[in-house]
């Protein structure tokens, strides 16, 4: 199959209406989309990504009203979050209606729903009368793509079309939130910080799994991982103590130079955590291409998007 990269929304719509997959830009990461109401189309996503069927998919809709077509209810607290953050990097877990096939939710009673903010994908959603099931557009377990080229590098030959919307502005996946017994629960850290969510609904509970949990593989201990080994450590001392190792450094705000440092990616010279999140996945991919023995990184400040960055780095390093 030939894989084309372009900006032609009509072509993307056409592929989706024919039951095929299309990679789409969102503000978080690129997704691999198909008609969520068509089980055969959704199966093509799992096949292209080599994704296990127990891992449920997020459906993408154009606005809250459209979301209400596919869920039984929107609890008041989650409604507040939708009002505050949609369109944006927030995914809500809601009781699904029958029209959502089991293949989308891995048989679970809830479906993950999100309204993405990217203009191209908003235009695309205007033109189809079905929701788009879309996981991140990477082979299962690897780092999520934040450019059309990242998608092409890994999925070429497996999907017909990549809608090119440039580099993602958030850079980490959406924050996944649900409600149980009137308690708001965060299941995955992401593009909306805990602080921002608590400012709207008050104290929340964290249910971020660090062990293998088939019910929510986005929280598998090893996930979001580059091929190369990655170690989270104090960068300066690691460089000092490993003189004969070819090192790739991913740092928050400081450039490290040393004969054993082959490459150094500084995620935000201005020490801005949002900017750092935006650059994180591209930096991990770049390190995979370097002639190095190990990637090292450091813990980021434990606040705002720093928490999501640390979550991804820890999972990437858990081998
Ligand atoms: O930002 C994002 O969320 C991106 C863009 C493309 O929207 N999508 C994304 O999808 O990160 P994915 O498939 O890579 O991660 C979705 C994760 C699943 O692995 C699972 O942990 C959780 O969302 N999830 C989805 N549906 C669920 C459900 N019904 N119940 C519990 N967890 C669910
Ligand atoms: Mg993913």
PDB file of N, CA, C and O and ligand atoms in Angstrom, residues 24 26 28-32 49 51 55-58 60 89 91 93-94 104-106 108-112 114 116 134-138 140 144 172-176 187-188 215-220 223-224, ligand 1:
ATOM      1  N   UNK A  24      -4.196  11.334  11.679  1.00  0.00           N
ATOM      2  CA  UNK A  24      -4.703  12.709  11.825  1.00  0.00           C
ATOM      3  C   UNK A  24      -3.888  13.480  12.870  1.00  0.00           C
ATOM      4  O   UNK A  24      -3.436  12.924  13.865  1.00  0.00           O
ATOM      5  N   UNK A  26      -3.479  15.946  15.954  1.00  0.00           N
ATOM      6  CA  UNK A  26      -4.230  16.568  17.048  1.00  0.00           C
ATOM      7  C   UNK A  26      -3.225  17.437  17.793  1.00  0.00           C
ATOM      8  O   UNK A  26      -2.023  17.391  17.507  1.00  0.00           O
ATOM      9  N   UNK A  28      -2.257  17.046  20.753  1.00  0.00           N
ATOM     10  CA  UNK A  28      -1.414  16.249  21.660  1.00  0.00           C
ATOM     11  C   UNK A  28      -0.369  15.470  20.864  1.00  0.00           C
ATOM     12  O   UNK A  28       0.819  15.765  20.919  1.00  0.00           O
ATOM     13  N   UNK A  29      -0.838  14.445  20.133  1.00  0.00           N
ATOM     14  CA  UNK A  29       0.033  13.612  19.289  1.00  0.00           C
ATOM     15  C   UNK A  29      -0.797  13.239  18.060  1.00  0.00           C
ATOM     16  O   UNK A  29      -1.997  13.480  18.033  1.00  0.00           O
ATOM     17  N   UNK A  30      -0.150  12.671  17.039  1.00  0.00           N
ATOM     18  CA  UNK A  30      -0.919  12.207  15.876  1.00  0.00           C
ATOM     19  C   UNK A  30      -1.695  10.946  16.251  1.00  0.00           C
ATOM     20  O   UNK A  30      -1.204  10.091  16.998  1.00  0.00           O
ATOM     21  N   UNK A  31      -2.917  10.833  15.717  1.00  0.00           N
ATOM     22  CA  UNK A  31      -3.734   9.649  15.944  1.00  0.00           C
ATOM     23  C   UNK A  31      -3.883   8.855  14.658  1.00  0.00           C
ATOM     24  O   UNK A  31      -3.710   9.388  13.563  1.00  0.00           O
ATOM     25  N   UNK A  32      -4.187   7.554  14.803  1.00  0.00           N
ATOM     26  CA  UNK A  32      -4.507   6.743  13.628  1.00  0.00           C
ATOM     27  C   UNK A  32      -6.010   6.473  13.669  1.00  0.00           C
ATOM     28  O   UNK A  32      -6.487   5.696  14.495  1.00  0.00           O
ATOM     29  N   UNK A  49      -1.085  -1.003  13.801  1.00  0.00           N
ATOM     30  CA  UNK A  49      -0.280  -0.665  14.982  1.00  0.00           C
ATOM     31  C   UNK A  49       0.287  -1.890  15.677  1.00  0.00           C
ATOM     32  O   UNK A  49       1.091  -1.760  16.593  1.00  0.00           O
ATOM     33  N   UNK A  51      -1.464  -3.649  17.666  1.00  0.00           N
ATOM     34  CA  UNK A  51      -1.958  -3.335  19.010  1.00  0.00           C
ATOM     35  C   UNK A  51      -2.823  -4.477  19.519  1.00  0.00           C
ATOM     36  O   UNK A  51      -3.659  -4.992  18.789  1.00  0.00           O
ATOM     37  N   UNK A  55      -6.587  -3.448  24.403  1.00  0.00           N
ATOM     38  CA  UNK A  55      -6.283  -2.031  24.645  1.00  0.00           C
ATOM     39  C   UNK A  55      -7.339  -1.140  23.980  1.00  0.00           C
ATOM     40  O   UNK A  55      -7.353  -1.004  22.761  1.00  0.00           O
ATOM     41  N   UNK A  56      -8.229  -0.512  24.764  1.00  0.00           N
ATOM     42  CA  UNK A  56      -9.338   0.246  24.177  1.00  0.00           C
ATOM     43  C   UNK A  56      -8.900   1.563  23.523  1.00  0.00           C
ATOM     44  O   UNK A  56      -7.847   2.106  23.852  1.00  0.00           O
ATOM     45  N   UNK A  57      -9.741   2.071  22.621  1.00  0.00           N
ATOM     46  CA  UNK A  57      -9.418   3.272  21.845  1.00  0.00           C
ATOM     47  C   UNK A  57     -10.236   4.478  22.312  1.00  0.00           C
ATOM     48  O   UNK A  57     -11.340   4.323  22.830  1.00  0.00           O
ATOM     49  N   UNK A  58      -9.698   5.663  22.082  1.00  0.00           N
ATOM     50  CA  UNK A  58     -10.417   6.907  22.357  1.00  0.00           C
ATOM     51  C   UNK A  58     -11.216   7.286  21.107  1.00  0.00           C
ATOM     52  O   UNK A  58     -10.705   7.171  19.997  1.00  0.00           O
ATOM     53  N   UNK A  60     -13.008  10.331  18.941  1.00  0.00           N
ATOM     54  CA  UNK A  60     -12.856  11.772  18.776  1.00  0.00           C
ATOM     55  C   UNK A  60     -14.101  12.333  18.106  1.00  0.00           C
ATOM     56  O   UNK A  60     -14.538  11.804  17.076  1.00  0.00           O
ATOM     57  N   UNK A  89      -6.796  18.817  25.250  1.00  0.00           N
ATOM     58  CA  UNK A  89      -6.168  17.532  25.582  1.00  0.00           C
ATOM     59  C   UNK A  89      -6.764  16.823  26.800  1.00  0.00           C
ATOM     60  O   UNK A  89      -6.055  16.431  27.714  1.00  0.00           O
ATOM     61  N   UNK A  91      -9.513  13.699  27.927  1.00  0.00           N
ATOM     62  CA  UNK A  91     -10.338  12.554  27.525  1.00  0.00           C
ATOM     63  C   UNK A  91     -11.208  12.156  28.709  1.00  0.00           C
ATOM     64  O   UNK A  91     -10.704  12.043  29.832  1.00  0.00           O
ATOM     65  N   UNK A  93     -13.934   9.406  30.433  1.00  0.00           N
ATOM     66  CA  UNK A  93     -14.454   8.029  30.395  1.00  0.00           C
ATOM     67  C   UNK A  93     -15.936   8.072  30.753  1.00  0.00           C
ATOM     68  O   UNK A  93     -16.299   8.468  31.864  1.00  0.00           O
ATOM     69  N   UNK A  94     -16.787   7.670  29.812  1.00  0.00           N
ATOM     70  CA  UNK A  94     -18.237   7.814  29.980  1.00  0.00           C
ATOM     71  C   UNK A  94     -18.960   6.521  29.601  1.00  0.00           C
ATOM     72  O   UNK A  94     -18.479   5.763  28.755  1.00  0.00           O
ATOM     73  N   UNK A 104     -14.007  -1.184  20.078  1.00  0.00           N
ATOM     74  CA  UNK A 104     -13.480   0.140  20.442  1.00  0.00           C
ATOM     75  C   UNK A 104     -13.116   0.187  21.924  1.00  0.00           C
ATOM     76  O   UNK A 104     -12.083   0.748  22.306  1.00  0.00           O
ATOM     77  N   UNK A 105     -13.970  -0.401  22.772  1.00  0.00           N
ATOM     78  CA  UNK A 105     -13.773  -0.283  24.221  1.00  0.00           C
ATOM     79  C   UNK A 105     -13.176  -1.537  24.853  1.00  0.00           C
ATOM     80  O   UNK A 105     -13.108  -1.643  26.075  1.00  0.00           O
ATOM     81  N   UNK A 106     -12.760  -2.477  24.021  1.00  0.00           N
ATOM     82  CA  UNK A 106     -12.251  -3.765  24.520  1.00  0.00           C
ATOM     83  C   UNK A 106     -13.278  -4.413  25.437  1.00  0.00           C
ATOM     84  O   UNK A 106     -12.936  -5.006  26.456  1.00  0.00           O
ATOM     85  N   UNK A 108     -15.307  -3.041  27.461  1.00  0.00           N
ATOM     86  CA  UNK A 108     -15.602  -2.314  28.709  1.00  0.00           C
ATOM     87  C   UNK A 108     -16.895  -1.508  28.550  1.00  0.00           C
ATOM     88  O   UNK A 108     -17.264  -1.120  27.439  1.00  0.00           O
ATOM     89  N   UNK A 109     -17.595  -1.239  29.660  1.00  0.00           N
ATOM     90  CA  UNK A 109     -18.852  -0.492  29.568  1.00  0.00           C
ATOM     91  C   UNK A 109     -18.661   1.007  29.320  1.00  0.00           C
ATOM     92  O   UNK A 109     -19.574   1.700  28.926  1.00  0.00           O
ATOM     93  N   UNK A 110     -17.442   1.500  29.540  1.00  0.00           N
ATOM     94  CA  UNK A 110     -17.206   2.929  29.309  1.00  0.00           C
ATOM     95  C   UNK A 110     -16.406   3.144  28.039  1.00  0.00           C
ATOM     96  O   UNK A 110     -15.581   2.302  27.658  1.00  0.00           O
ATOM     97  N   UNK A 111     -16.652   4.290  27.407  1.00  0.00           N
ATOM     98  CA  UNK A 111     -15.879   4.663  26.228  1.00  0.00           C
ATOM     99  C   UNK A 111     -15.110   5.945  26.546  1.00  0.00           C
ATOM    100  O   UNK A 111     -15.611   6.820  27.251  1.00  0.00           O
ATOM    101  N   UNK A 112     -13.893   6.027  26.047  1.00  0.00           N
ATOM    102  CA  UNK A 112     -13.075   7.234  26.228  1.00  0.00           C
ATOM    103  C   UNK A 112     -13.412   8.195  25.085  1.00  0.00           C
ATOM    104  O   UNK A 112     -13.412   7.807  23.923  1.00  0.00           O
ATOM    105  N   UNK A 114     -13.017  12.266  23.384  1.00  0.00           N
ATOM    106  CA  UNK A 114     -12.233  13.489  23.400  1.00  0.00           C
ATOM    107  C   UNK A 114     -12.634  14.390  22.237  1.00  0.00           C
ATOM    108  O   UNK A 114     -12.971  13.907  21.156  1.00  0.00           O
ATOM    109  N   UNK A 116     -10.802  16.980  20.013  1.00  0.00           N
ATOM    110  CA  UNK A 116      -9.468  17.518  19.742  1.00  0.00           C
ATOM    111  C   UNK A 116      -9.528  18.965  19.248  1.00  0.00           C
ATOM    112  O   UNK A 116     -10.520  19.381  18.643  1.00  0.00           O
ATOM    113  N   UNK A 134      -9.355   6.684  17.504  1.00  0.00           N
ATOM    114  CA  UNK A 134      -7.960   6.954  17.148  1.00  0.00           C
ATOM    115  C   UNK A 134      -7.025   6.820  18.339  1.00  0.00           C
ATOM    116  O   UNK A 134      -7.078   7.625  19.265  1.00  0.00           O
ATOM    117  N   UNK A 135      -6.179   5.806  18.310  1.00  0.00           N
ATOM    118  CA  UNK A 135      -5.069   5.742  19.264  1.00  0.00           C
ATOM    119  C   UNK A 135      -3.909   6.545  18.681  1.00  0.00           C
ATOM    120  O   UNK A 135      -3.986   7.007  17.540  1.00  0.00           O
ATOM    121  N   UNK A 136      -2.851   6.709  19.453  1.00  0.00           N
ATOM    122  CA  UNK A 136      -1.675   7.366  18.902  1.00  0.00           C
ATOM    123  C   UNK A 136      -1.154   6.547  17.709  1.00  0.00           C
ATOM    124  O   UNK A 136      -1.251   5.322  17.705  1.00  0.00           O
ATOM    125  N   UNK A 137      -0.614   7.247  16.700  1.00  0.00           N
ATOM    126  CA  UNK A 137      -0.275   6.606  15.417  1.00  0.00           C
ATOM    127  C   UNK A 137       1.147   6.044  15.414  1.00  0.00           C
ATOM    128  O   UNK A 137       1.972   6.390  14.560  1.00  0.00           O
ATOM    129  N   UNK A 138       1.422   5.161  16.371  1.00  0.00           N
ATOM    130  CA  UNK A 138       2.742   4.526  16.473  1.00  0.00           C
ATOM    131  C   UNK A 138       2.557   3.029  16.662  1.00  0.00           C
ATOM    132  O   UNK A 138       1.512   2.605  17.150  1.00  0.00           O
ATOM    133  N   UNK A 140       2.544  -0.293  18.609  1.00  0.00           N
ATOM    134  CA  UNK A 140       2.207  -0.457  20.027  1.00  0.00           C
ATOM    135  C   UNK A 140       3.456  -0.433  20.912  1.00  0.00           C
ATOM    136  O   UNK A 140       4.434  -1.120  20.638  1.00  0.00           O
ATOM    137  N   UNK A 144       4.933   8.034  20.986  1.00  0.00           N
ATOM    138  CA  UNK A 144       3.894   8.607  20.128  1.00  0.00           C
ATOM    139  C   UNK A 144       4.487   9.619  19.151  1.00  0.00           C
ATOM    140  O   UNK A 144       5.451  10.301  19.466  1.00  0.00           O
ATOM    141  N   UNK A 172       2.345  15.780  24.531  1.00  0.00           N
ATOM    142  CA  UNK A 172       2.066  14.543  25.278  1.00  0.00           C
ATOM    143  C   UNK A 172       0.567  14.253  25.134  1.00  0.00           C
ATOM    144  O   UNK A 172      -0.215  15.152  24.839  1.00  0.00           O
ATOM    145  N   UNK A 173       0.184  12.994  25.358  1.00  0.00           N
ATOM    146  CA  UNK A 173      -1.192  12.580  25.135  1.00  0.00           C
ATOM    147  C   UNK A 173      -2.146  13.275  26.117  1.00  0.00           C
ATOM    148  O   UNK A 173      -1.724  13.865  27.108  1.00  0.00           O
ATOM    149  N   UNK A 174      -3.436  13.115  25.831  1.00  0.00           N
ATOM    150  CA  UNK A 174      -4.467  13.747  26.651  1.00  0.00           C
ATOM    151  C   UNK A 174      -4.490  13.173  28.074  1.00  0.00           C
ATOM    152  O   UNK A 174      -4.075  12.041  28.309  1.00  0.00           O
ATOM    153  N   UNK A 175      -4.983  13.975  28.986  1.00  0.00           N
ATOM    154  CA  UNK A 175      -5.236  13.530  30.358  1.00  0.00           C
ATOM    155  C   UNK A 175      -6.558  12.762  30.358  1.00  0.00           C
ATOM    156  O   UNK A 175      -7.547  13.241  29.802  1.00  0.00           O
ATOM    157  N   UNK A 176      -6.548  11.548  30.940  1.00  0.00           N
ATOM    158  CA  UNK A 176      -7.773  10.735  30.953  1.00  0.00           C
ATOM    159  C   UNK A 176      -8.436  10.816  32.323  1.00  0.00           C
ATOM    160  O   UNK A 176      -7.789  10.546  33.351  1.00  0.00           O
ATOM    161  N   UNK A 187      -6.859   8.925  35.338  1.00  0.00           N
ATOM    162  CA  UNK A 187      -6.309   7.609  34.996  1.00  0.00           C
ATOM    163  C   UNK A 187      -4.998   7.704  34.206  1.00  0.00           C
ATOM    164  O   UNK A 187      -4.236   6.758  34.156  1.00  0.00           O
ATOM    165  N   UNK A 188      -4.814   8.818  33.511  1.00  0.00           N
ATOM    166  CA  UNK A 188      -3.538   9.015  32.802  1.00  0.00           C
ATOM    167  C   UNK A 188      -3.188  10.488  32.869  1.00  0.00           C
ATOM    168  O   UNK A 188      -4.019  11.335  32.563  1.00  0.00           O
ATOM    169  N   UNK A 215      -6.589  -3.703  31.783  1.00  0.00           N
ATOM    170  CA  UNK A 215      -7.769  -2.858  31.624  1.00  0.00           C
ATOM    171  C   UNK A 215      -7.401  -1.478  31.094  1.00  0.00           C
ATOM    172  O   UNK A 215      -8.223  -0.762  30.560  1.00  0.00           O
ATOM    173  N   UNK A 216      -6.162  -1.082  31.210  1.00  0.00           N
ATOM    174  CA  UNK A 216      -5.771   0.252  30.782  1.00  0.00           C
ATOM    175  C   UNK A 216      -4.310   0.276  30.320  1.00  0.00           C
ATOM    176  O   UNK A 216      -3.445   0.810  31.001  1.00  0.00           O
ATOM    177  N   UNK A 217      -4.051  -0.310  29.145  1.00  0.00           N
ATOM    178  CA  UNK A 217      -2.667  -0.498  28.720  1.00  0.00           C
ATOM    179  C   UNK A 217      -1.898   0.799  28.509  1.00  0.00           C
ATOM    180  O   UNK A 217      -0.677   0.780  28.528  1.00  0.00           O
ATOM    181  N   UNK A 218      -2.615   1.927  28.323  1.00  0.00           N
ATOM    182  CA  UNK A 218      -1.900   3.200  28.226  1.00  0.00           C
ATOM    183  C   UNK A 218      -1.125   3.441  29.504  1.00  0.00           C
ATOM    184  O   UNK A 218      -0.247   4.293  29.567  1.00  0.00           O
ATOM    185  N   UNK A 219      -1.470   2.674  30.537  1.00  0.00           N
ATOM    186  CA  UNK A 219      -0.720   2.827  31.783  1.00  0.00           C
ATOM    187  C   UNK A 219       0.184   1.627  32.068  1.00  0.00           C
ATOM    188  O   UNK A 219       0.593   1.422  33.190  1.00  0.00           O
ATOM    189  N   UNK A 220       0.481   0.826  31.055  1.00  0.00           N
ATOM    190  CA  UNK A 220       1.442  -0.260  31.252  1.00  0.00           C
ATOM    191  C   UNK A 220       2.773   0.304  31.726  1.00  0.00           C
ATOM    192  O   UNK A 220       3.174   1.386  31.317  1.00  0.00           O
ATOM    193  N   UNK A 223       5.988   1.485  28.353  1.00  0.00           N
ATOM    194  CA  UNK A 223       5.178   2.026  27.270  1.00  0.00           C
ATOM    195  C   UNK A 223       5.867   3.302  26.842  1.00  0.00           C
ATOM    196  O   UNK A 223       6.753   3.793  27.511  1.00  0.00           O
ATOM    197  N   UNK A 224       5.457   3.858  25.727  1.00  0.00           N
ATOM    198  CA  UNK A 224       6.026   5.132  25.290  1.00  0.00           C
ATOM    199  C   UNK A 224       7.546   5.036  25.204  1.00  0.00           C
ATOM    200  O   UNK A 224       8.256   5.981  25.512  1.00  0.00           O
TER     201      UNK A 224
HETATM  202  O1  LIG B   1      -3.977  12.509  23.196  1.00  0.00           O
HETATM  203  C1  LIG B   1      -4.460  11.397  23.051  1.00  0.00           C
HETATM  204  O2  LIG B   1      -5.190  10.881  23.908  1.00  0.00           O
HETATM  205  C2  LIG B   1      -4.129  10.637  21.774  1.00  0.00           C
HETATM  206  C3  LIG B   1      -4.746  11.391  20.595  1.00  0.00           C
HETATM  207  C4  LIG B   1      -4.561  10.682  19.290  1.00  0.00           C
HETATM  208  O3  LIG B   1      -6.095  11.633  20.869  1.00  0.00           O
HETATM  209  N1  LIG B   1      -4.599   9.296  21.829  1.00  0.00           N
HETATM  210  C5  LIG B   1      -4.034   8.350  22.614  1.00  0.00           C
HETATM  211  O4  LIG B   1      -4.608   7.103  22.446  1.00  0.00           O
HETATM  212  O5  LIG B   1      -3.109   8.556  23.359  1.00  0.00           O
HETATM  213  P1  LIG B   1      -3.914   5.758  22.932  1.00  0.00           P
HETATM  214  O6  LIG B   1      -4.732   4.662  22.358  1.00  0.00           O
HETATM  215  O7  LIG B   1      -2.504   5.751  22.586  1.00  0.00           O
HETATM  216  O8  LIG B   1      -4.158   5.717  24.452  1.00  0.00           O
HETATM  217  C6  LIG B   1      -5.485   5.527  24.890  1.00  0.00           C
HETATM  218  C7  LIG B   1      -5.517   4.948  26.264  1.00  0.00           C
HETATM  219  C8  LIG B   1      -5.576   3.428  26.302  1.00  0.00           C
HETATM  220  O9  LIG B   1      -4.330   2.825  26.222  1.00  0.00           O
HETATM  221  C9  LIG B   1      -6.230   3.203  27.655  1.00  0.00           C
HETATM  222  O10 LIG B   1      -5.251   3.284  28.661  1.00  0.00           O
HETATM  223  C10 LIG B   1      -7.155   4.381  27.780  1.00  0.00           C
HETATM  224  O11 LIG B   1      -6.754   5.333  26.850  1.00  0.00           O
HETATM  225  N2  LIG B   1      -8.550   4.029  27.456  1.00  0.00           N
HETATM  226  C11 LIG B   1      -9.209   4.133  26.281  1.00  0.00           C
HETATM  227  N3  LIG B   1     -10.464   3.693  26.374  1.00  0.00           N
HETATM  228  C12 LIG B   1     -10.631   3.295  27.643  1.00  0.00           C
HETATM  229  C13 LIG B   1     -11.715   2.716  28.367  1.00  0.00           C
HETATM  230  N4  LIG B   1     -12.875   2.485  27.782  1.00  0.00           N
HETATM  231  N5  LIG B   1     -11.505   2.427  29.663  1.00  0.00           N
HETATM  232  C14 LIG B   1     -10.316   2.664  30.266  1.00  0.00           C
HETATM  233  N6  LIG B   1      -9.238   3.202  29.631  1.00  0.00           N
HETATM  234  C15 LIG B   1      -9.407   3.512  28.346  1.00  0.00           C
END
